[in-house]
């Protein structure tokens, strides 16, 4: 394992995890053994990643903003970031809608299969509906209110408050720019060093990543639903996977045209983050690694990456957007509903907002889908149709969510002249301490 690049090690861990999970599911009590003795190591790995997300955002964003030295630069970066995020999200929902209308996977579901699925997953679907109801009760400006924490220590106690932490860090950074430089210096030095320590912690966590993903995938395999279910929903899954692959193509194109970088360079640079996104199903848990890869291996300046990526992890979810479009229309088709053009345009609008509001954690997308369904007048019980295979598809859409954030940070960095050349050896190697 000595000379192998990190992404190969992670891939090997994933592969062995799947094989181990498969072997154990044929063994008596194998499932239970994996659940009791292997899965906890996967959970510990995810916890380690999540553990450093908030300190990382705080330190790197405060340092990044104060490095800008000028508030107008911040607003230029903010405008571009949100603008490009919005455009990629709209492209994603539109791709999803065009594909699902073309392929029509919902028409292939027989009435019996539909009935069976609705009955089998009714309780799971109801739980997600309940969670969505809570989100819906809030007024239209609640998201804006939620942006501003009333207590920073309270805000840092939950990884779901990422936007509040971002708000505080930006505000603090602006305060630092506005005081005399010599006064701000010691605070800056502190966050600088703090940031270095956190980056080193990421290096250390990545040393155990191959083992972490092994445990995660072994547990997923023993908990996977039956193969028959996959067959019934195969066309839906294929439609979604085509949409997600097209989005990856869109990023490759944008990176080539606007950042003048080869797709090979881009994907090799962020491969470990993509693999972790797949294994953890959470862009928030992947964020520390995404930041490290984008800075060290794509050459994006820290002040850009530390601004664009945490915001992207919370508001830019292109994989989730493709999914919202495909899943909503798939359910409508399965229930024999014909959606008018205006209903579909409405889906573009609500799916864009829903993907912005989706938390960067596993299965968050399916909760927000309830809102899209309700808005379009599609039966919410239809959620039960896609429930069984949501997890593997969540893993795939999270790859796209993370890739989109990385691509946009490269684009924003290029437009601001903040991308440096990566030393050759970094391109293909990792700076992680070799084990
Ligand atoms: N799991 C996704 C993410 O963290 C969100 C989703 O469920 O679509 O990016």
CSV table of C-alpha atoms and ligand atoms in Angstrom, one decimal:
chain,number,residue,atom,x,y,z
A,1,UNK,CA,0.0,0.0,0.0
A,2,UNK,CA,3.0,2.3,0.4
A,3,UNK,CA,3.3,4.0,-3.0
A,4,UNK,CA,-0.4,3.9,-3.9
A,5,UNK,CA,-2.1,7.3,-4.3
A,6,UNK,CA,-4.8,8.0,-1.8
A,7,UNK,CA,-7.8,7.6,-4.2
A,8,UNK,CA,-6.6,4.1,-5.1
A,9,UNK,CA,-6.3,3.2,-1.5
A,10,UNK,CA,-9.8,4.5,-0.8
A,11,UNK,CA,-11.2,2.7,-3.9
A,12,UNK,CA,-9.5,-0.6,-2.8
A,13,UNK,CA,-11.1,-0.1,0.7
A,14,UNK,CA,-14.5,0.4,-0.9
A,15,UNK,CA,-14.1,-2.7,-3.1
A,16,UNK,CA,-13.0,-4.9,-0.3
A,17,UNK,CA,-15.8,-3.5,1.9
A,18,UNK,CA,-18.4,-4.6,-0.7
A,19,UNK,CA,-16.8,-8.0,-1.1
A,20,UNK,CA,-16.6,-8.5,2.6
A,21,UNK,CA,-20.3,-7.3,3.0
A,22,UNK,CA,-21.4,-9.8,0.3
A,23,UNK,CA,-19.5,-12.7,1.9
A,24,UNK,CA,-20.9,-11.9,5.3
A,25,UNK,CA,-24.5,-11.8,4.0
A,26,UNK,CA,-24.2,-15.4,3.0
A,27,UNK,CA,-23.0,-16.3,6.5
A,28,UNK,CA,-25.2,-17.2,9.4
A,29,UNK,CA,-25.5,-14.1,11.6
A,30,UNK,CA,-23.1,-12.4,9.2
A,31,UNK,CA,-25.3,-9.3,9.0
A,32,UNK,CA,-25.4,-8.9,12.7
A,33,UNK,CA,-21.7,-9.3,13.0
A,34,UNK,CA,-21.1,-6.6,10.5
A,35,UNK,CA,-23.7,-4.3,12.2
A,36,UNK,CA,-22.2,-4.9,15.6
A,37,UNK,CA,-18.4,-5.0,14.9
A,38,UNK,CA,-17.7,-3.3,11.5
A,39,UNK,CA,-20.3,-0.6,11.1
A,40,UNK,CA,-19.2,1.3,14.3
A,41,UNK,CA,-15.8,1.9,12.7
A,42,UNK,CA,-17.6,3.5,9.7
A,43,UNK,CA,-19.6,5.7,12.1
A,44,UNK,CA,-16.4,6.7,13.9
A,45,UNK,CA,-14.8,7.7,10.6
A,46,UNK,CA,-17.8,9.9,9.6
A,47,UNK,CA,-17.8,11.4,13.1
A,48,UNK,CA,-14.1,12.3,12.8
A,49,UNK,CA,-14.8,14.1,9.5
A,50,UNK,CA,-17.8,16.0,10.9
A,51,UNK,CA,-15.9,16.8,14.0
A,52,UNK,CA,-13.5,19.1,12.2
A,53,UNK,CA,-16.1,20.7,9.8
A,54,UNK,CA,-17.1,23.6,12.0
A,55,UNK,CA,-13.6,24.5,13.3
A,56,UNK,CA,-12.4,24.3,9.8
A,57,UNK,CA,-15.0,26.6,8.4
A,58,UNK,CA,-14.5,29.1,11.2
A,59,UNK,CA,-10.7,29.2,11.0
A,60,UNK,CA,-10.3,29.1,7.2
A,61,UNK,CA,-13.1,31.5,6.4
A,62,UNK,CA,-12.0,34.1,9.0
A,63,UNK,CA,-8.5,33.9,7.7
A,64,UNK,CA,-9.6,33.9,4.1
A,65,UNK,CA,-11.8,37.0,4.4
A,66,UNK,CA,-9.3,38.9,6.4
A,67,UNK,CA,-6.7,38.1,3.7
A,68,UNK,CA,-8.8,39.9,1.2
A,69,UNK,CA,-8.1,43.2,2.9
A,70,UNK,CA,-10.9,44.8,1.0
A,71,UNK,CA,-14.6,44.4,1.4
A,72,UNK,CA,-15.4,45.1,-2.3
A,73,UNK,CA,-13.4,41.9,-3.2
A,74,UNK,CA,-15.7,40.0,-0.9
A,75,UNK,CA,-18.9,41.2,-2.6
A,76,UNK,CA,-17.4,40.5,-6.0
A,77,UNK,CA,-16.6,36.9,-4.9
A,78,UNK,CA,-20.0,36.5,-3.2
A,79,UNK,CA,-21.9,37.7,-6.3
A,80,UNK,CA,-20.1,35.4,-8.7
A,81,UNK,CA,-20.3,32.4,-6.3
A,82,UNK,CA,-24.1,32.7,-5.8
A,83,UNK,CA,-24.7,33.5,-9.5
A,84,UNK,CA,-22.7,30.4,-10.8
A,85,UNK,CA,-24.3,28.2,-8.2
A,86,UNK,CA,-27.7,29.2,-9.3
A,87,UNK,CA,-27.0,28.6,-12.9
A,88,UNK,CA,-25.6,25.1,-12.3
A,89,UNK,CA,-28.6,24.3,-10.2
A,90,UNK,CA,-31.0,25.4,-12.9
A,91,UNK,CA,-29.1,23.3,-15.5
A,92,UNK,CA,-29.3,20.3,-13.2
A,93,UNK,CA,-33.1,20.5,-12.7
A,94,UNK,CA,-33.6,21.0,-16.4
A,95,UNK,CA,-31.5,18.0,-17.3
A,96,UNK,CA,-33.5,15.9,-14.8
A,97,UNK,CA,-36.8,17.0,-16.3
A,98,UNK,CA,-35.8,16.6,-19.9
A,99,UNK,CA,-34.6,13.0,-19.2
A,100,UNK,CA,-37.5,11.9,-17.1
A,101,UNK,CA,-40.0,13.2,-19.7
A,102,UNK,CA,-38.0,11.5,-22.5
A,103,UNK,CA,-37.4,8.1,-20.9
A,104,UNK,CA,-40.7,8.0,-18.9
A,105,UNK,CA,-39.5,5.5,-16.3
A,106,UNK,CA,-42.8,5.9,-14.3
A,107,UNK,CA,-44.8,4.4,-17.1
A,108,UNK,CA,-43.0,1.1,-16.6
A,109,UNK,CA,-44.2,0.6,-13.1
A,110,UNK,CA,-47.2,-1.8,-12.9
A,111,UNK,CA,-50.2,-1.0,-10.7
A,112,UNK,CA,-49.4,-4.0,-8.5
A,113,UNK,CA,-45.8,-3.0,-8.0
A,114,UNK,CA,-46.9,0.5,-7.2
A,115,UNK,CA,-49.4,-0.7,-4.6
A,116,UNK,CA,-46.8,-3.0,-3.0
A,117,UNK,CA,-44.2,-0.3,-2.7
A,118,UNK,CA,-46.6,2.2,-1.3
A,119,UNK,CA,-47.8,-0.2,1.3
A,120,UNK,CA,-44.3,-1.5,2.2
A,121,UNK,CA,-42.8,1.9,2.7
A,122,UNK,CA,-45.8,3.9,3.9
A,123,UNK,CA,-44.4,4.4,7.4
A,124,UNK,CA,-40.9,5.5,6.2
A,125,UNK,CA,-42.6,7.9,3.8
A,126,UNK,CA,-44.8,9.3,6.5
A,127,UNK,CA,-41.8,10.0,8.7
A,128,UNK,CA,-40.2,12.1,5.9
A,129,UNK,CA,-43.5,13.9,5.3
A,130,UNK,CA,-43.6,14.8,8.9
A,131,UNK,CA,-40.1,16.2,8.8
A,132,UNK,CA,-41.0,18.2,5.7
A,133,UNK,CA,-44.2,19.6,7.4
A,134,UNK,CA,-42.0,21.2,10.0
A,135,UNK,CA,-40.0,22.9,7.3
A,136,UNK,CA,-43.2,24.1,5.6
A,137,UNK,CA,-44.8,25.6,8.7
A,138,UNK,CA,-42.1,28.3,8.7
A,139,UNK,CA,-42.9,31.6,7.0
A,140,UNK,CA,-41.4,32.6,3.7
A,141,UNK,CA,-38.5,34.5,5.2
A,142,UNK,CA,-37.6,31.9,7.8
A,143,UNK,CA,-34.5,30.9,5.9
A,144,UNK,CA,-33.2,34.5,6.1
A,145,UNK,CA,-33.9,34.6,9.8
A,146,UNK,CA,-32.2,31.3,10.3
A,147,UNK,CA,-29.0,32.7,8.7
A,148,UNK,CA,-28.3,35.0,11.7
A,149,UNK,CA,-27.5,33.1,14.9
A,150,UNK,CA,-28.5,34.7,18.2
A,151,UNK,CA,-25.6,32.9,20.0
A,152,UNK,CA,-22.5,31.8,18.3
A,153,UNK,CA,-21.7,29.1,20.8
A,154,UNK,CA,-25.2,27.6,20.4
A,155,UNK,CA,-24.7,27.8,16.6
A,156,UNK,CA,-21.5,25.8,16.8
A,157,UNK,CA,-23.2,22.9,18.6
A,158,UNK,CA,-24.8,21.5,15.5
A,159,UNK,CA,-23.4,20.7,12.1
A,160,UNK,CA,-26.7,21.7,10.6
A,161,UNK,CA,-26.0,25.3,11.4
A,162,UNK,CA,-23.3,25.6,8.8
A,163,UNK,CA,-24.8,28.8,7.2
A,164,UNK,CA,-24.9,30.5,10.6
A,165,UNK,CA,-21.3,29.7,11.2
A,166,UNK,CA,-20.5,31.0,7.7
A,167,UNK,CA,-22.4,34.2,8.5
A,168,UNK,CA,-20.5,34.7,11.8
A,169,UNK,CA,-17.1,34.0,10.2
A,170,UNK,CA,-17.8,36.5,7.3
A,171,UNK,CA,-19.0,39.1,9.8
A,172,UNK,CA,-15.9,38.6,12.0
A,173,UNK,CA,-13.6,38.7,9.0
A,174,UNK,CA,-15.2,42.0,7.8
A,175,UNK,CA,-14.6,43.4,11.3
A,176,UNK,CA,-11.0,42.3,11.1
A,177,UNK,CA,-10.5,44.1,7.8
A,178,UNK,CA,-12.0,47.3,9.2
A,179,UNK,CA,-9.6,47.6,12.2
A,180,UNK,CA,-6.0,48.7,11.9
A,181,UNK,CA,-3.8,46.0,10.4
A,182,UNK,CA,-1.4,45.8,13.3
A,183,UNK,CA,-4.2,45.2,15.7
A,184,UNK,CA,-5.8,42.5,13.6
A,185,UNK,CA,-2.4,40.7,13.1
A,186,UNK,CA,-2.4,38.7,16.3
A,187,UNK,CA,-6.0,37.4,15.7
A,188,UNK,CA,-5.0,36.6,12.1
A,189,UNK,CA,-1.9,34.7,13.2
A,190,UNK,CA,-4.0,32.8,15.7
A,191,UNK,CA,-6.5,31.7,13.0
A,192,UNK,CA,-3.7,31.0,10.6
A,193,UNK,CA,-2.1,28.5,13.0
A,194,UNK,CA,-5.4,27.1,14.0
A,195,UNK,CA,-6.2,26.5,10.4
A,196,UNK,CA,-2.9,24.7,9.9
A,197,UNK,CA,-3.6,22.4,12.8
A,198,UNK,CA,-7.0,21.5,11.4
A,199,UNK,CA,-5.5,20.8,8.0
A,200,UNK,CA,-3.0,18.5,9.6
A,201,UNK,CA,-5.9,16.7,11.4
A,202,UNK,CA,-7.5,16.1,8.0
A,203,UNK,CA,-4.3,14.5,6.8
A,204,UNK,CA,-4.3,12.2,9.8
A,205,UNK,CA,-8.0,11.3,9.3
A,206,UNK,CA,-7.3,10.5,5.7
A,207,UNK,CA,-4.8,8.0,6.7
A,208,UNK,CA,-7.6,5.8,8.1
A,209,UNK,CA,-10.0,6.7,5.2
A,210,UNK,CA,-9.5,3.4,3.3
A,211,UNK,CA,-10.5,1.5,6.5
A,212,UNK,CA,-13.4,3.9,7.2
A,213,UNK,CA,-14.9,3.4,3.7
A,214,UNK,CA,-14.4,-0.4,4.0
A,215,UNK,CA,-16.6,-0.4,7.2
A,216,UNK,CA,-19.2,1.9,5.7
A,217,UNK,CA,-19.6,-0.1,2.5
A,218,UNK,CA,-19.6,-3.5,4.2
A,219,UNK,CA,-22.5,-2.2,6.4
A,220,UNK,CA,-24.4,-0.8,3.4
A,221,UNK,CA,-24.2,-4.1,1.5
A,222,UNK,CA,-25.6,-6.2,4.4
A,223,UNK,CA,-28.4,-3.6,4.9
A,224,UNK,CA,-29.2,-3.3,1.2
A,225,UNK,CA,-32.8,-4.0,0.0
A,226,UNK,CA,-33.6,-7.1,-2.2
A,227,UNK,CA,-32.5,-7.3,-5.8
A,228,UNK,CA,-36.2,-7.5,-7.0
A,229,UNK,CA,-36.8,-4.0,-5.8
A,230,UNK,CA,-33.8,-2.8,-7.7
A,231,UNK,CA,-35.2,-4.4,-10.8
A,232,UNK,CA,-38.6,-2.7,-10.5
A,233,UNK,CA,-37.0,0.7,-10.1
A,234,UNK,CA,-34.2,0.1,-12.5
A,235,UNK,CA,-35.4,2.5,-15.2
A,236,UNK,CA,-35.9,5.2,-12.6
A,237,UNK,CA,-32.4,4.6,-11.3
A,238,UNK,CA,-30.9,4.6,-14.8
A,239,UNK,CA,-32.6,7.9,-15.7
A,240,UNK,CA,-31.2,9.5,-12.6
A,241,UNK,CA,-27.7,8.1,-13.1
A,242,UNK,CA,-27.7,9.4,-16.7
A,243,UNK,CA,-28.7,12.8,-15.4
A,244,UNK,CA,-25.9,12.7,-12.8
A,245,UNK,CA,-23.3,11.7,-15.4
A,246,UNK,CA,-24.4,14.5,-17.7
A,247,UNK,CA,-23.9,16.9,-14.8
A,248,UNK,CA,-20.3,15.6,-14.4
A,249,UNK,CA,-19.9,16.3,-18.1
A,250,UNK,CA,-21.2,19.8,-17.7
A,251,UNK,CA,-18.5,20.4,-15.0
A,252,UNK,CA,-15.8,19.0,-17.2
A,253,UNK,CA,-17.0,21.4,-20.0
A,254,UNK,CA,-17.1,24.4,-17.7
A,255,UNK,CA,-13.7,23.7,-16.2
A,256,UNK,CA,-12.2,23.2,-19.7
A,257,UNK,CA,-13.7,26.4,-21.2
A,258,UNK,CA,-13.6,28.8,-18.3
A,259,UNK,CA,-10.8,27.6,-16.1
A,260,UNK,CA,-8.7,26.3,-19.0
A,261,UNK,CA,-7.9,23.1,-17.1
A,262,UNK,CA,-8.1,19.6,-18.4
A,263,UNK,CA,-10.9,17.4,-17.0
A,264,UNK,CA,-8.3,14.8,-16.2
A,265,UNK,CA,-6.4,17.3,-13.9
A,266,UNK,CA,-9.7,18.3,-12.3
A,267,UNK,CA,-11.1,14.9,-11.6
A,268,UNK,CA,-7.7,13.4,-10.4
A,269,UNK,CA,-7.4,16.3,-8.1
A,270,UNK,CA,-10.7,15.8,-6.4
A,271,UNK,CA,-11.1,12.0,-6.7
A,272,UNK,CA,-10.6,11.3,-3.0
A,273,UNK,CA,-13.4,13.8,-2.1
A,274,UNK,CA,-15.7,12.2,-4.6
A,275,UNK,CA,-15.0,8.8,-3.2
A,276,UNK,CA,-15.7,10.0,0.3
A,277,UNK,CA,-18.9,11.7,-0.9
A,278,UNK,CA,-20.0,8.4,-2.3
A,279,UNK,CA,-19.1,6.4,0.9
A,280,UNK,CA,-20.6,8.9,3.4
A,281,UNK,CA,-23.5,10.3,1.5
A,282,UNK,CA,-22.9,13.6,3.0
A,283,UNK,CA,-21.4,16.7,1.5
A,284,UNK,CA,-20.9,18.2,4.9
A,285,UNK,CA,-18.9,15.3,6.1
A,286,UNK,CA,-16.8,15.5,2.9
A,287,UNK,CA,-16.2,19.2,3.1
A,288,UNK,CA,-12.9,19.2,5.0
A,289,UNK,CA,-11.4,16.9,2.3
A,290,UNK,CA,-13.0,18.8,-0.5
A,291,UNK,CA,-11.4,22.0,0.8
A,292,UNK,CA,-8.0,20.4,1.2
A,293,UNK,CA,-8.1,18.9,-2.3
A,294,UNK,CA,-9.3,22.1,-4.0
A,295,UNK,CA,-6.6,24.1,-2.4
A,296,UNK,CA,-3.7,21.7,-2.5
A,297,UNK,CA,-4.4,19.9,-5.7
A,298,UNK,CA,-6.4,22.3,-7.9
A,299,UNK,CA,-4.4,25.3,-6.8
A,300,UNK,CA,-7.4,27.5,-5.8
A,301,UNK,CA,-6.3,30.1,-3.3
A,302,UNK,CA,-7.4,29.5,0.2
A,303,UNK,CA,-9.4,32.7,0.5
A,304,UNK,CA,-11.6,31.6,-2.5
A,305,UNK,CA,-11.9,27.9,-1.5
A,306,UNK,CA,-12.7,28.7,2.1
A,307,UNK,CA,-15.5,31.0,1.0
A,308,UNK,CA,-17.0,29.1,-2.0
A,309,UNK,CA,-16.8,25.5,-0.7
A,310,UNK,CA,-18.6,25.8,2.7
A,311,UNK,CA,-21.3,27.9,1.1
A,312,UNK,CA,-21.6,25.4,-1.8
A,313,UNK,CA,-21.8,22.4,0.6
A,314,UNK,CA,-24.9,24.0,2.1
A,315,UNK,CA,-26.7,25.7,-0.8
A,316,UNK,CA,-25.3,24.1,-4.0
A,317,UNK,CA,-26.6,20.6,-4.6
A,318,UNK,CA,-26.8,19.9,-8.3
A,319,UNK,CA,-27.0,16.1,-7.8
A,320,UNK,CA,-30.0,16.7,-5.5
A,321,UNK,CA,-31.5,19.0,-8.1
A,322,UNK,CA,-31.3,16.4,-10.9
A,323,UNK,CA,-32.9,14.0,-8.4
A,324,UNK,CA,-35.7,16.3,-7.4
A,325,UNK,CA,-36.7,16.8,-11.1
A,326,UNK,CA,-36.5,13.1,-12.0
A,327,UNK,CA,-38.1,11.8,-8.8
A,328,UNK,CA,-41.1,14.2,-8.9
A,329,UNK,CA,-42.0,13.5,-12.4
A,330,UNK,CA,-41.3,9.7,-12.0
A,331,UNK,CA,-43.8,9.6,-9.2
A,332,UNK,CA,-46.4,11.6,-11.2
A,333,UNK,CA,-46.0,9.1,-14.1
A,334,UNK,CA,-46.3,6.1,-11.8
A,335,UNK,CA,-49.6,7.5,-10.5
A,336,UNK,CA,-50.8,8.1,-14.1
A,337,UNK,CA,-50.7,12.0,-13.8
A,338,UNK,CA,-49.9,14.1,-16.7
A,339,UNK,CA,-48.0,17.2,-15.7
A,340,UNK,CA,-48.6,20.3,-17.7
A,341,UNK,CA,-45.7,22.5,-18.9
A,342,UNK,CA,-46.5,25.1,-16.2
A,343,UNK,CA,-46.5,22.4,-13.5
A,344,UNK,CA,-43.0,21.3,-14.7
A,345,UNK,CA,-41.8,24.9,-14.8
A,346,UNK,CA,-43.1,25.1,-11.2
A,347,UNK,CA,-40.9,22.1,-10.4
A,348,UNK,CA,-37.8,23.9,-11.7
A,349,UNK,CA,-38.5,26.7,-9.3
A,350,UNK,CA,-39.4,24.7,-6.2
A,351,UNK,CA,-36.6,22.1,-6.9
A,352,UNK,CA,-34.1,24.9,-7.1
A,353,UNK,CA,-35.2,26.3,-3.8
A,354,UNK,CA,-35.5,22.9,-2.2
A,355,UNK,CA,-32.0,21.9,-3.2
A,356,UNK,CA,-30.7,25.1,-1.6
A,357,UNK,CA,-32.6,24.3,1.5
A,358,UNK,CA,-31.4,20.7,1.6
A,359,UNK,CA,-29.1,19.9,4.5
A,360,UNK,CA,-25.8,18.3,3.4
A,361,UNK,CA,-26.5,15.0,5.2
A,362,UNK,CA,-27.7,11.6,4.1
A,363,UNK,CA,-31.3,11.4,2.8
A,364,UNK,CA,-31.9,15.1,3.3
A,365,UNK,CA,-33.0,15.3,-0.4
A,366,UNK,CA,-35.9,13.0,0.1
A,367,UNK,CA,-37.3,15.2,2.8
A,368,UNK,CA,-37.2,18.3,0.6
A,369,UNK,CA,-38.7,16.3,-2.3
A,370,UNK,CA,-42.0,16.2,-0.2
A,371,UNK,CA,-42.2,20.0,-0.7
A,372,UNK,CA,-41.6,19.7,-4.4
A,373,UNK,CA,-44.3,17.1,-4.7
A,374,UNK,CA,-46.8,19.1,-2.7
A,375,UNK,CA,-46.2,22.2,-4.8
A,376,UNK,CA,-46.8,20.3,-8.0
A,377,UNK,CA,-49.9,18.5,-6.7
A,378,UNK,CA,-48.2,15.0,-6.9
A,379,UNK,CA,-49.4,12.5,-4.2
A,380,UNK,CA,-46.8,12.7,-1.4
A,381,UNK,CA,-47.4,9.0,-0.6
A,382,UNK,CA,-45.5,8.4,-3.8
A,383,UNK,CA,-42.4,8.9,-1.8
A,384,UNK,CA,-42.7,5.3,-0.7
A,385,UNK,CA,-42.1,4.3,-4.3
A,386,UNK,CA,-38.5,5.5,-4.4
A,387,UNK,CA,-37.7,4.9,-0.8
A,388,UNK,CA,-36.2,1.5,-1.0
A,389,UNK,CA,-33.4,2.5,-3.4
A,390,UNK,CA,-32.9,6.0,-2.1
A,391,UNK,CA,-29.6,5.4,-0.2
A,392,UNK,CA,-27.5,4.2,-3.1
A,393,UNK,CA,-28.8,7.0,-5.3
A,394,UNK,CA,-28.1,9.4,-2.5
A,395,UNK,CA,-24.5,8.2,-2.6
A,396,UNK,CA,-24.3,9.0,-6.3
A,397,UNK,CA,-26.0,12.4,-6.1
A,398,UNK,CA,-23.7,13.4,-3.3
A,399,UNK,CA,-20.7,12.9,-5.6
A,400,UNK,CA,-22.3,15.4,-8.0
A,401,UNK,CA,-23.0,17.8,-5.2
A,402,UNK,CA,-19.4,17.8,-4.1
A,403,UNK,CA,-18.0,17.9,-7.7
A,404,UNK,CA,-20.2,20.9,-8.5
A,405,UNK,CA,-18.8,22.8,-5.5
A,406,UNK,CA,-15.2,22.0,-6.5
A,407,UNK,CA,-15.8,23.0,-10.1
A,408,UNK,CA,-17.5,26.3,-9.1
A,409,UNK,CA,-14.6,27.2,-6.8
A,410,UNK,CA,-12.2,26.7,-9.7
A,411,UNK,CA,-14.3,28.9,-11.9
A,412,UNK,CA,-14.7,31.7,-9.3
A,413,UNK,CA,-10.9,31.4,-8.5
A,414,UNK,CA,-10.0,31.7,-12.2
A,415,UNK,CA,-12.3,34.7,-12.7
A,416,UNK,CA,-10.6,36.5,-9.8
A,417,UNK,CA,-7.1,35.4,-10.9
A,418,UNK,CA,-6.7,33.3,-7.7
A,419,UNK,CA,-5.7,29.9,-9.0
A,420,UNK,CA,-2.0,29.1,-8.8
A,421,UNK,CA,-0.1,26.4,-10.7
A,422,UNK,CA,0.1,23.2,-8.8
A,423,UNK,CA,3.6,21.8,-8.5
A,424,UNK,CA,3.9,18.7,-10.8
A,425,UNK,CA,4.4,16.2,-8.1
A,426,UNK,CA,1.3,17.3,-6.3
A,427,UNK,CA,-0.8,16.7,-9.3
A,428,UNK,CA,-0.7,13.0,-9.0
A,429,UNK,CA,0.5,12.5,-5.5
A,430,UNK,CA,-0.9,13.3,-2.1
A,431,UNK,CA,0.8,15.3,0.5
A,432,UNK,CA,-0.6,13.0,3.2
A,433,UNK,CA,2.0,11.4,5.4
A,434,UNK,CA,2.8,8.1,3.9
A,435,UNK,CA,2.1,5.1,6.0
B,1,LIG,N1,-26.9,13.5,0.8
B,1,LIG,C1,-26.9,14.7,0.0
B,1,LIG,C2,-25.6,15.6,0.4
B,1,LIG,O1,-25.2,15.5,1.5
B,1,LIG,C3,-28.1,15.5,0.1
B,1,LIG,C4,-29.3,14.7,-0.4
B,1,LIG,O2,-29.9,13.9,0.3
B,1,LIG,O3,-29.6,14.9,-1.6
B,1,LIG,O4,-25.1,16.2,-0.4
